[in-house]
XYZ file of C-alpha atoms in Angstrom:
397
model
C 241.284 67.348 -31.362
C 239.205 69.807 -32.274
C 238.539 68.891 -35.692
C 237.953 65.226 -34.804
C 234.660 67.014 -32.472
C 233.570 68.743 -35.367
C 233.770 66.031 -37.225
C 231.935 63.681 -34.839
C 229.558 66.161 -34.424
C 228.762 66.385 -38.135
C 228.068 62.998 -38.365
C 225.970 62.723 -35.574
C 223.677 65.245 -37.527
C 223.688 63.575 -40.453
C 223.256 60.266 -39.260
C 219.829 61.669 -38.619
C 218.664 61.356 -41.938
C 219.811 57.413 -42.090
C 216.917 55.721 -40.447
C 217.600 52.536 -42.332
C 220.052 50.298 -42.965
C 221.338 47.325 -45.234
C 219.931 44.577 -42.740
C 216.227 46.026 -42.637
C 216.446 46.989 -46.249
C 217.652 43.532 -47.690
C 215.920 41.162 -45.004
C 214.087 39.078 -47.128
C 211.124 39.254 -45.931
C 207.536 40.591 -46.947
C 208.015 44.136 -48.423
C 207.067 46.603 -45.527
C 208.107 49.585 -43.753
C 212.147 50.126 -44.711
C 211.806 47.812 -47.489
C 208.642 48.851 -49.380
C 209.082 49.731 -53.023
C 208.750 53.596 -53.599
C 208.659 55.892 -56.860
C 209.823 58.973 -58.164
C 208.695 61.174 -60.849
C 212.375 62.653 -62.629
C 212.135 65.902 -65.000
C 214.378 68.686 -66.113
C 215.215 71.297 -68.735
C 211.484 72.279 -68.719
C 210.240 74.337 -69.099
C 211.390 75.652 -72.083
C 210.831 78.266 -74.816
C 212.124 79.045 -78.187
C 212.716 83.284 -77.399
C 211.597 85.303 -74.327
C 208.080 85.646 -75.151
C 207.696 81.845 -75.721
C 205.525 80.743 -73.128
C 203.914 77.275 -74.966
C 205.709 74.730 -72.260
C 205.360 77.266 -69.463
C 201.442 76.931 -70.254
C 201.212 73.607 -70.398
C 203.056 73.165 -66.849
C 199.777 72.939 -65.044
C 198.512 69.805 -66.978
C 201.871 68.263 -66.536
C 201.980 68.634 -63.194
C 198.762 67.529 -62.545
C 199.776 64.486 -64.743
C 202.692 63.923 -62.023
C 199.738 64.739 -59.316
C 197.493 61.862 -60.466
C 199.803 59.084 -60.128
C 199.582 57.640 -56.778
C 202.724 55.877 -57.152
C 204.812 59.008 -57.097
C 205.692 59.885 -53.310
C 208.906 62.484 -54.686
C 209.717 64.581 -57.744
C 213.041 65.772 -58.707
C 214.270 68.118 -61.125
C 217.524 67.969 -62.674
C 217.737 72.159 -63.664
C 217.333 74.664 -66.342
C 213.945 75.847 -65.431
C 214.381 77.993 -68.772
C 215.911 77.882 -72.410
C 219.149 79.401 -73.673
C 217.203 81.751 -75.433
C 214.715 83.317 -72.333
C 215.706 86.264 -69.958
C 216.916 85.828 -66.196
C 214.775 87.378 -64.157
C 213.219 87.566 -60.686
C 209.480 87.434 -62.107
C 210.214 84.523 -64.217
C 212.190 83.097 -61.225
C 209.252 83.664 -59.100
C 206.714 82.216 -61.885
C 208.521 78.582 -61.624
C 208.377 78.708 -57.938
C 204.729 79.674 -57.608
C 203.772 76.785 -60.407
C 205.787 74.230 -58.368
C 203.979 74.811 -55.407
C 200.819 73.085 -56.944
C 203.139 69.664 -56.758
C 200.809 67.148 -54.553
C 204.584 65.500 -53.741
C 207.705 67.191 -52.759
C 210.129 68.564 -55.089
C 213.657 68.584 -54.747
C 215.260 70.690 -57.718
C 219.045 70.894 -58.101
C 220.088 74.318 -60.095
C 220.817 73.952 -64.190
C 223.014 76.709 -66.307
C 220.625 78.546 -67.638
C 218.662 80.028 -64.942
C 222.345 81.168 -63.331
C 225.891 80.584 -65.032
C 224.845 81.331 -68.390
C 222.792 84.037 -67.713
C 225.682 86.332 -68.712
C 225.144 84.962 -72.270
C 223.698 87.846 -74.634
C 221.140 85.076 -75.984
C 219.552 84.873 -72.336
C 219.707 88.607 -72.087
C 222.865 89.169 -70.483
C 225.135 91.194 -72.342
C 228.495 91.428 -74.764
C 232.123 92.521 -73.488
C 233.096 95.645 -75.480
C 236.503 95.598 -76.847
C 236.765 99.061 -77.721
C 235.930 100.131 -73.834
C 236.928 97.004 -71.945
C 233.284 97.137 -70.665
C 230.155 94.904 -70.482
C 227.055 96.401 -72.719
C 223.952 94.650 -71.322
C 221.364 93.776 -73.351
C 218.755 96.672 -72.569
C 214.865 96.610 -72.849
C 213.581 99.032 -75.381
C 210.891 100.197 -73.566
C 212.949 100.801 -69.991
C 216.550 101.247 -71.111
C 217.180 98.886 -68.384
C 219.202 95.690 -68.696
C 216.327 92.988 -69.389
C 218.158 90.617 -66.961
C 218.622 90.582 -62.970
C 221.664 91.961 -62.098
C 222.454 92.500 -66.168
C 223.296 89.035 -66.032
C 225.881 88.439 -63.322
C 225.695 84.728 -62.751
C 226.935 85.023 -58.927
C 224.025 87.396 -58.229
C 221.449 85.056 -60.624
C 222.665 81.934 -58.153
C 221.788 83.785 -55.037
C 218.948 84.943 -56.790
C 218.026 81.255 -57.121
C 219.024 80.317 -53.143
C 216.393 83.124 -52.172
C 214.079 81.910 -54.621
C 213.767 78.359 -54.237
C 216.378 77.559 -51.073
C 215.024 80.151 -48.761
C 214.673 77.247 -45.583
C 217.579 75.101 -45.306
C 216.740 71.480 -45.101
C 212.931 72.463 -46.925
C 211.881 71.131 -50.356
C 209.263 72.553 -52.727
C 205.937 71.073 -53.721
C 204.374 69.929 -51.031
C 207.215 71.006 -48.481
C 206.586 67.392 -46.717
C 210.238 65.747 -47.234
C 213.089 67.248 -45.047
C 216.426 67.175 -46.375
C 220.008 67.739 -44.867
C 221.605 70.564 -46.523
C 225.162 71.571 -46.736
C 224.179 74.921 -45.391
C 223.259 73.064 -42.312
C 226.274 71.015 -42.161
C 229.395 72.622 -43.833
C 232.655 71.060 -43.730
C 234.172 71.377 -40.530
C 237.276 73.171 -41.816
C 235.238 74.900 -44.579
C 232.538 76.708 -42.591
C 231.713 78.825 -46.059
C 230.445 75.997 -47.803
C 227.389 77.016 -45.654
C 226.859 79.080 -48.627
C 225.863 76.107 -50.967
C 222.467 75.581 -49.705
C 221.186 73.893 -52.804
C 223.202 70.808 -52.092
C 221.354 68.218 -50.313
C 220.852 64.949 -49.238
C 218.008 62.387 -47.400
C 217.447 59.066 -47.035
C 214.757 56.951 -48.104
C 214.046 53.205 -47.465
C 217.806 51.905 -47.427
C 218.505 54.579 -50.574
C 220.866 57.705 -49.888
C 220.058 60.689 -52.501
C 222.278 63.557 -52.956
C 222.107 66.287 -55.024
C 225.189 68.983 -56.288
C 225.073 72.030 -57.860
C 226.987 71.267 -60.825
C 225.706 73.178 -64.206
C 225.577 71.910 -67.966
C 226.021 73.811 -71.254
C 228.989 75.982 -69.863
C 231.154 73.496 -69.000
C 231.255 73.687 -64.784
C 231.184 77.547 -65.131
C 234.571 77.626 -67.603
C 232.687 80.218 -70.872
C 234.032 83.240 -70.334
C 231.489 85.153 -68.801
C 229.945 87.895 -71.321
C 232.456 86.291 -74.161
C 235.221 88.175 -72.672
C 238.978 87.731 -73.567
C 239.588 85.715 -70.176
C 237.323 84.916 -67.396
C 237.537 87.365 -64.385
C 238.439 86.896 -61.323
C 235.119 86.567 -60.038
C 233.916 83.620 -62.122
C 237.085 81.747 -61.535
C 236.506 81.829 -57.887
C 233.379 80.820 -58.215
C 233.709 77.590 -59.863
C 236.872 76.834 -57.995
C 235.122 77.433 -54.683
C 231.431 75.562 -55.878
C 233.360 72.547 -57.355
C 235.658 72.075 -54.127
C 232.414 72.184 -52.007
C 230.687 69.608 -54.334
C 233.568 67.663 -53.694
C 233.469 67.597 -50.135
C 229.129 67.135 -50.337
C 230.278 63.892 -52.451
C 232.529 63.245 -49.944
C 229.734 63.530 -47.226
C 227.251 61.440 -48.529
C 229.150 58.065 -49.167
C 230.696 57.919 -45.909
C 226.841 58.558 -44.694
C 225.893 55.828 -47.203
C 228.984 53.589 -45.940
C 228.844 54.096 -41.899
C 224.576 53.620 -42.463
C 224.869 50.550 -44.378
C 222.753 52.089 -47.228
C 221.966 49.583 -49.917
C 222.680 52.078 -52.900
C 222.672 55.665 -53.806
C 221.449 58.461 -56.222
C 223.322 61.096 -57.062
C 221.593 64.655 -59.027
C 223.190 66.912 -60.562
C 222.408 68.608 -64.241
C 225.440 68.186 -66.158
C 225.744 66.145 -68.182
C 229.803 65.667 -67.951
C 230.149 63.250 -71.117
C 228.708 64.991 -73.640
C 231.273 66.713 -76.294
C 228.238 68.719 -77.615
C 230.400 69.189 -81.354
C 233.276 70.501 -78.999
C 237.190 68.911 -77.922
C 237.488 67.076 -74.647
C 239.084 69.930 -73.042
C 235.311 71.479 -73.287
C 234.369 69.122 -70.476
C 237.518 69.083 -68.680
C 236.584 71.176 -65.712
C 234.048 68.635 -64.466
C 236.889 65.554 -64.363
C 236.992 66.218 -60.561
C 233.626 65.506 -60.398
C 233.673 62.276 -62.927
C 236.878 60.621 -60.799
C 235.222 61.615 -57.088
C 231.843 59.350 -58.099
C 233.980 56.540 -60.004
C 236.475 56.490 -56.830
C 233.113 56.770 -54.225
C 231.216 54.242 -56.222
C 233.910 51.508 -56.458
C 234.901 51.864 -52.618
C 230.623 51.559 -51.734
C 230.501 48.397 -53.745
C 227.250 48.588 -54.312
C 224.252 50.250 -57.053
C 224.963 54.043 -57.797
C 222.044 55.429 -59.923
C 223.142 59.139 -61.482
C 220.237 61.123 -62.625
C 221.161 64.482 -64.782
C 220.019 66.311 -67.536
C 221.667 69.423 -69.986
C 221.936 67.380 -73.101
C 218.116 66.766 -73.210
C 217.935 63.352 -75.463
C 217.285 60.591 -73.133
C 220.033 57.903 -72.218
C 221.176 55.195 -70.028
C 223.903 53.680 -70.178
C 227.258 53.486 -67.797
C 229.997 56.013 -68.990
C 232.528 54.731 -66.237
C 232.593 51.272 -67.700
C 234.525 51.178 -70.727
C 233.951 48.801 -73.763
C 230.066 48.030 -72.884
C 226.953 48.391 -74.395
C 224.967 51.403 -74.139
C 221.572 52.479 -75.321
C 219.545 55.933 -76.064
C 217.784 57.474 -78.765
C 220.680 57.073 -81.466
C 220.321 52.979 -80.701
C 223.223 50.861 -79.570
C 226.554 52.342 -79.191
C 229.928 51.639 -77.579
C 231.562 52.954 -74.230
C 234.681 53.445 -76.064
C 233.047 56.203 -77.060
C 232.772 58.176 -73.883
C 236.688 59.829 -74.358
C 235.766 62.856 -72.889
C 237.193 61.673 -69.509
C 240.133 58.941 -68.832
C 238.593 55.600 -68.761
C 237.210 53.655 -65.624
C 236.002 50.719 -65.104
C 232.855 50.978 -62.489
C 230.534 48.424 -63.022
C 228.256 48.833 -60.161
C 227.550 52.763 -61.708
C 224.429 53.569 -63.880
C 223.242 57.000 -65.359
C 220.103 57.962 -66.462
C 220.419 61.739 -69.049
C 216.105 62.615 -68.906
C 214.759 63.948 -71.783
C 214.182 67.564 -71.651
C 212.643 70.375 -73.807
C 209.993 68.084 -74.959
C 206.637 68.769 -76.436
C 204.634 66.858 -74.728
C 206.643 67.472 -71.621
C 207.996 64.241 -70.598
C 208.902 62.941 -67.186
C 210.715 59.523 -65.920
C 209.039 57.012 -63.563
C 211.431 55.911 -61.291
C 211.099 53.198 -58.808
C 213.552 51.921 -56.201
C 212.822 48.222 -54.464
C 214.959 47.896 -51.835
C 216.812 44.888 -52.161
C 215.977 43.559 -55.905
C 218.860 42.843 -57.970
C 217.834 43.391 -61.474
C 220.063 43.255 -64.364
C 221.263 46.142 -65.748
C 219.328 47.229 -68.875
C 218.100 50.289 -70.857
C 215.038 50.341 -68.085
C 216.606 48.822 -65.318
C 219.529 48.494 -62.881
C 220.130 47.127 -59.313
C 217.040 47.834 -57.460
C 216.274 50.586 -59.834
C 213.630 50.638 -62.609
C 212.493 52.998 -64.884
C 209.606 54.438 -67.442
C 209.374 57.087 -69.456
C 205.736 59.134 -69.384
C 204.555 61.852 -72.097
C 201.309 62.737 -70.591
C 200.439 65.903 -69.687
């Protein structure tokens, strides 16, 4: 009984955030009010710099932004994470830098966390540090000048993530920018039988115009959190409860959001998160095992909603879109035209109704993606379009 009251009560909450549904989104008549067109501006892995004292992208933020600023179109920017290279520090200033540039964003910002700026920063090329076979011990990467370990917390990505939550999560259900889109977060409505998912206060979701968006904390590069951490023999305890415990919460955020998008009537939804869980990066499938959790919760979810998913993401920085969950299909990026068949990273589905977009990061110019959503247009699904999704990509700035 009592978990059916929770329950009930955590739906009521949410429900909240679903002012819309499928009949005044696909109505058919003039586009107004829940069924007026809106657009998003989509960026990640930006910016970036070649070593710790490269600060070209970083400097060129403020045009880019002001680039996003000028469009009147744009109502909402995302970013898909890694605020930083694989070859810059971790550290609170820098931390603090990104936040203070982002709050010259005209729109609000919702940002989803990327490897670098927390589960890689153990990673000796980010300034974390080297396990020591010889003493069983971690020797951080020191600053010359200080003999101090260059990175917060020497590293530790658990301490780098909370570092992140204080930075750029400090008010549940707040966004960045302009602070002028509220959000649900998980922090605000845990799992009734997993009250510390509280913890994950990154993951969030709203509601816009018939359109549910959800973001997870899911990072790229080190495959869900699976490197050893400081290129140790095994990973420690520490880092194995940690992906264990993030993963199972994503699950359950997942989980969350489509029965919000399902009891609403939502028309489709959009699902963040800065992994990019298909790409082999040189490496053998077991690389990307740890996010096949993730890959079968969205193809199960988006096959029972029966209706457009849209997956926006980022790590492997060359632009794409194409469906990795429908096997034997055309696909189309930078490389050209290539074949489903071969995404074999993950056992094959067959989703049709899914779409993902990979946005091209680390980019000089620094390059954003125009996104628009028209509630209730059926396009066909193409390199640029998809449901009632279409798309641009924008190098100014």
């Amino acid at each position: 009984m009592f978990s059916r009251i929770c329950a009930a009560a955590g739906l009521t909450l949410a429900m909240t955030v679903v002012p819309a549904t499928a009949a005044t989104a696909d109505d058919g008549r003039a586009a107004h009010g829940a069924r007026a067109p809106f657009t998003l501006a989509v960026f990640g892995d930006a910016p970036y710099g070649t070593s710790p004292s490269d600060t070209s992208e970083f400097e060129a933020t403020p045009a880019f932004i002001a680039s996003v600023n000028a469009d009147r179109d744009v109502s909402t920017v995302i970013h898909v994470g890694d605020i930083h290279s694989g070859k810059q520090y971790c550290t609170e200033a820098y931390d603090q830098s990104i936040a203070a540039l982002w709050k010259t964003f005209a729109d609000p910002l919702v940002y989803t966390p990327g490897d670098n700026e927390w589960s890689d920063c153990h990673k000796a090329a980010e300034g974390g540090g080297k396990y020591n076979a010889a003493t069983g011990l971690i020797d951080p990467v020191l600053d010359p000048a200080t003999g101090r370990p260059v990175d917060y917390a020497a590293g530790n990505p658990v301490q780098n993530l909370d570092l992140v939550r204080r930075t750029f999560f400090a008010r549940p259900g707040h966004t960045l920018g302009s602070d002028t889109l509220r959000v649900l977060s998980q922090a605000q409505l845990p799992h009734w039988a997993h009250p510390e998912d509280s913890r994950y206060v990154e993951n969030v979701l709203w509601v816009k115009n018939g359109t549910l968006f959800v973001t997870v904390n899911l990072p790229g590069g080190s495959n869900n959190d699976a490197d050893p951490w400081y290129g140790a023999p095994t990973a420690s305890q520490e880092q194995l409860d940690e992906a264990a415990h993030r993963t199972a919460a994503d699950l359950r955020w997942l989980d969350t959001a489509f029965t919000l998008a399902r009891a609403g009537g939502l028309s489709s939804v959009v699902v963040t998160a800065q992994a990019d869980m298909w790409d082999l990066d040189g490496k053998p499938a077991s690389h990307v095992a740890n996010y096949e959790p993730l890959v079968a919760s969205l193809a199960s979810h988006t096959t029972a909603f029966g209706k457009p998913v849209l997956l926006l993401m980022g790590d492997s920085h060359v632009y794409r879109s194409d469906n990795p969950l429908a096997q034997g299909s055309a696909c189309t990026g930078d490389e050209g035209v290539c074949s489903y068949d071969a995404w074999n990273s993950h056992p094959g589905y067959q989703v049709p109704n899914f779409h993902r977009i990979v946005v091209h990061g680390s980019t000089v110019p620094l390059e954003w993606l125009k996104l628009t959503v028209t509630p209730g247009a059926h396009n066909p699904t193409t390199a640029t379009s998809f449901g009632p999704f279409t798309w641009t990509r924008i190098t100014k700035g």
